[in-house]
């Protein structure tokens, strides 16, 4: 797909007018190269900036100029009210932005954290980021100059630097876009987890994307201090087999108000703290796999639903964690290399 062919598809996708086939094409194009991700994020961010500015534009002329000739027949199918803002800026910026990002090959920076590790980094704008085990953070080499957009796979805690209000801080994950309206928040978006989660410690964030399960609509939810937003979805893994009895409805949304004393349930990992509050053994196993770089096998389906509450601080070995869990639940375990087998006791 060449540059001109992708533009009308991006317009449809961003404005919520894309059909399922268009969505597949756009996602494939975005995932094909880091520069494509950066270009899409820049246009998406520009669109949101326009929503705040609300300029007066000739929407018909703007959109006609933006579209390449073969695609202008699509104009009558688009709801003008939704595309006026994005079309106006696309006319002025799309060509320049695309040339900029397609010529910046090799200028995408990535910070990757292996399993069993946690890393703290300082971005060029002064923002502090803690990356949890098995996470990746991508951003452009000129981050902080024109944009403050990053791409997260995994889990991270963001302490956004003050100032730079004219350049919004945006985090893109595989399924959602998070716009910072405050200062401190945690994001959890591992590709093999069945949910997306964000916890706001201070300030506010807006979560945007296909939230209600309708592929043709982009929605927005505002998450306020001491709130947790969790959205369930099917994780991107071939061997995912949901527990029918305990599985959540696709795109089920939960918003929880959390007491300050319990925020460590969601961001304690950056201080080497493990906190479980009625978590299932299946959920706990995923956390322990990342923290200790092991593979955990549960030899019975019934083990997945066992729930456990407890906290651990600076525990170096997984065997100590499992010993305490074993003392309080009906399990046993054995360790062979980096594989942990958990059985019924």
GROMACS .gro file of N, CA and C in nm, residues 175-176 188-197 230-237 240-243 246-252 280 282-283 286 290:
model
  108
  175UNK      N    1  -0.399  -0.146   2.187
  175UNK     CA    2  -0.542  -0.128   2.170
  175UNK      C    3  -0.595   0.011   2.203
  176UNK      N    4  -0.519   0.089   2.280
  176UNK     CA    5  -0.573   0.216   2.327
  176UNK      C    6  -0.467   0.326   2.324
  188UNK      N    7  -0.086  -0.078   3.225
  188UNK     CA    8  -0.055  -0.220   3.209
  188UNK      C    9  -0.118  -0.268   3.080
  189UNK      N   10  -0.035  -0.305   2.983
  189UNK     CA   11  -0.086  -0.344   2.851
  189UNK      C   12   0.004  -0.452   2.792
  190UNK      N   13   0.016  -0.564   2.862
  190UNK     CA   14   0.092  -0.677   2.809
  190UNK      C   15   0.010  -0.747   2.701
  191UNK      N   16   0.071  -0.784   2.588
  191UNK     CA   17  -0.006  -0.844   2.478
  191UNK      C   18  -0.068  -0.979   2.511
  192UNK      N   19  -0.015  -1.051   2.612
  192UNK     CA   20  -0.072  -1.183   2.644
  192UNK      C   21  -0.159  -1.179   2.769
  193UNK      N   22  -0.194  -1.059   2.816
  193UNK     CA   23  -0.291  -1.046   2.924
  193UNK      C   24  -0.430  -1.022   2.867
  194UNK      N   25  -0.535  -1.068   2.936
  194UNK     CA   26  -0.671  -1.050   2.882
  194UNK      C   27  -0.733  -0.916   2.915
  195UNK      N   28  -0.653  -0.818   2.957
  195UNK     CA   29  -0.711  -0.689   2.990
  195UNK      C   30  -0.607  -0.578   2.976
  196UNK      N   31  -0.660  -0.457   2.957
  196UNK     CA   32  -0.583  -0.333   2.962
  196UNK      C   33  -0.619  -0.265   3.094
  197UNK      N   34  -0.518  -0.202   3.157
  197UNK     CA   35  -0.545  -0.139   3.286
  197UNK      C   36  -0.463  -0.012   3.302
  230UNK      N   37  -1.015  -0.079   3.398
  230UNK     CA   38  -0.973  -0.207   3.340
  230UNK      C   39  -1.072  -0.244   3.231
  231UNK      N   40  -1.018  -0.278   3.113
  231UNK     CA   41  -1.098  -0.319   2.998
  231UNK      C   42  -1.052  -0.457   2.955
  232UNK      N   43  -1.144  -0.552   2.954
  232UNK     CA   44  -1.110  -0.690   2.919
  232UNK      C   45  -1.120  -0.710   2.768
  233UNK      N   46  -1.026  -0.785   2.713
  233UNK     CA   47  -1.028  -0.819   2.571
  233UNK      C   48  -0.954  -0.950   2.551
  234UNK      N   49  -0.959  -1.000   2.429
  234UNK     CA   50  -0.890  -1.126   2.399
  234UNK      C   51  -0.743  -1.097   2.374
  235UNK      N   52  -0.653  -1.156   2.453
  235UNK     CA   53  -0.510  -1.129   2.434
  235UNK      C   54  -0.459  -1.184   2.302
  236UNK      N   55  -0.350  -1.123   2.252
  236UNK     CA   56  -0.294  -1.162   2.123
  236UNK      C   57  -0.199  -1.281   2.139
  237UNK      N   58  -0.256  -1.397   2.165
  237UNK     CA   59  -0.176  -1.518   2.176
  237UNK      C   60  -0.256  -1.637   2.125
  240UNK      N   61  -0.437  -1.890   2.381
  240UNK     CA   62  -0.526  -1.836   2.483
  240UNK      C   63  -0.655  -1.918   2.488
  241UNK      N   64  -0.683  -1.975   2.606
  241UNK     CA   65  -0.805  -2.052   2.625
  241UNK      C   66  -0.872  -2.001   2.753
  242UNK      N   67  -0.974  -1.916   2.739
  242UNK     CA   68  -1.036  -1.857   2.857
  242UNK      C   69  -1.106  -1.960   2.944
  243UNK      N   70  -1.101  -1.938   3.073
  243UNK     CA   71  -1.178  -2.017   3.167
  243UNK      C   72  -1.322  -1.967   3.159
  246UNK      N   73  -1.493  -1.827   3.476
  246UNK     CA   74  -1.443  -1.706   3.537
  246UNK      C   75  -1.408  -1.596   3.437
  247UNK      N   76  -1.422  -1.624   3.307
  247UNK     CA   77  -1.380  -1.526   3.208
  247UNK      C   78  -1.475  -1.406   3.206
  248UNK      N   79  -1.421  -1.290   3.168
  248UNK     CA   80  -1.498  -1.169   3.159
  248UNK      C   81  -1.556  -1.152   3.020
  249UNK      N   82  -1.663  -1.074   3.011
  249UNK     CA   83  -1.724  -1.045   2.881
  249UNK      C   84  -1.628  -0.960   2.799
  250UNK      N   85  -1.621  -0.986   2.669
  250UNK     CA   86  -1.535  -0.909   2.579
  250UNK      C   87  -1.568  -0.761   2.591
  251UNK      N   88  -1.464  -0.680   2.613
  251UNK     CA   89  -1.478  -0.536   2.628
  251UNK      C   90  -1.559  -0.495   2.752
  252UNK      N   91  -1.566  -0.583   2.851
  252UNK     CA   92  -1.625  -0.542   2.978
  252UNK      C   93  -1.538  -0.434   3.040
  280UNK      N   94  -0.628  -1.446   4.157
  280UNK     CA   95  -0.627  -1.590   4.130
  280UNK      C   96  -0.484  -1.637   4.109
  282UNK      N   97  -0.382  -1.805   3.867
  282UNK     CA   98  -0.349  -1.782   3.727
  282UNK      C   99  -0.294  -1.641   3.708
  283UNK      N  100  -0.357  -1.541   3.769
  283UNK     CA  101  -0.308  -1.403   3.761
  283UNK      C  102  -0.173  -1.389   3.829
  286UNK      N  103   0.129  -1.523   3.619
  286UNK     CA  104   0.179  -1.435   3.514
  286UNK      C  105   0.272  -1.328   3.571
  290UNK      N  106   0.702  -1.296   3.501
  290UNK     CA  107   0.776  -1.177   3.456
  290UNK      C  108   0.878  -1.133   3.560
   0.00000   0.00000   0.00000
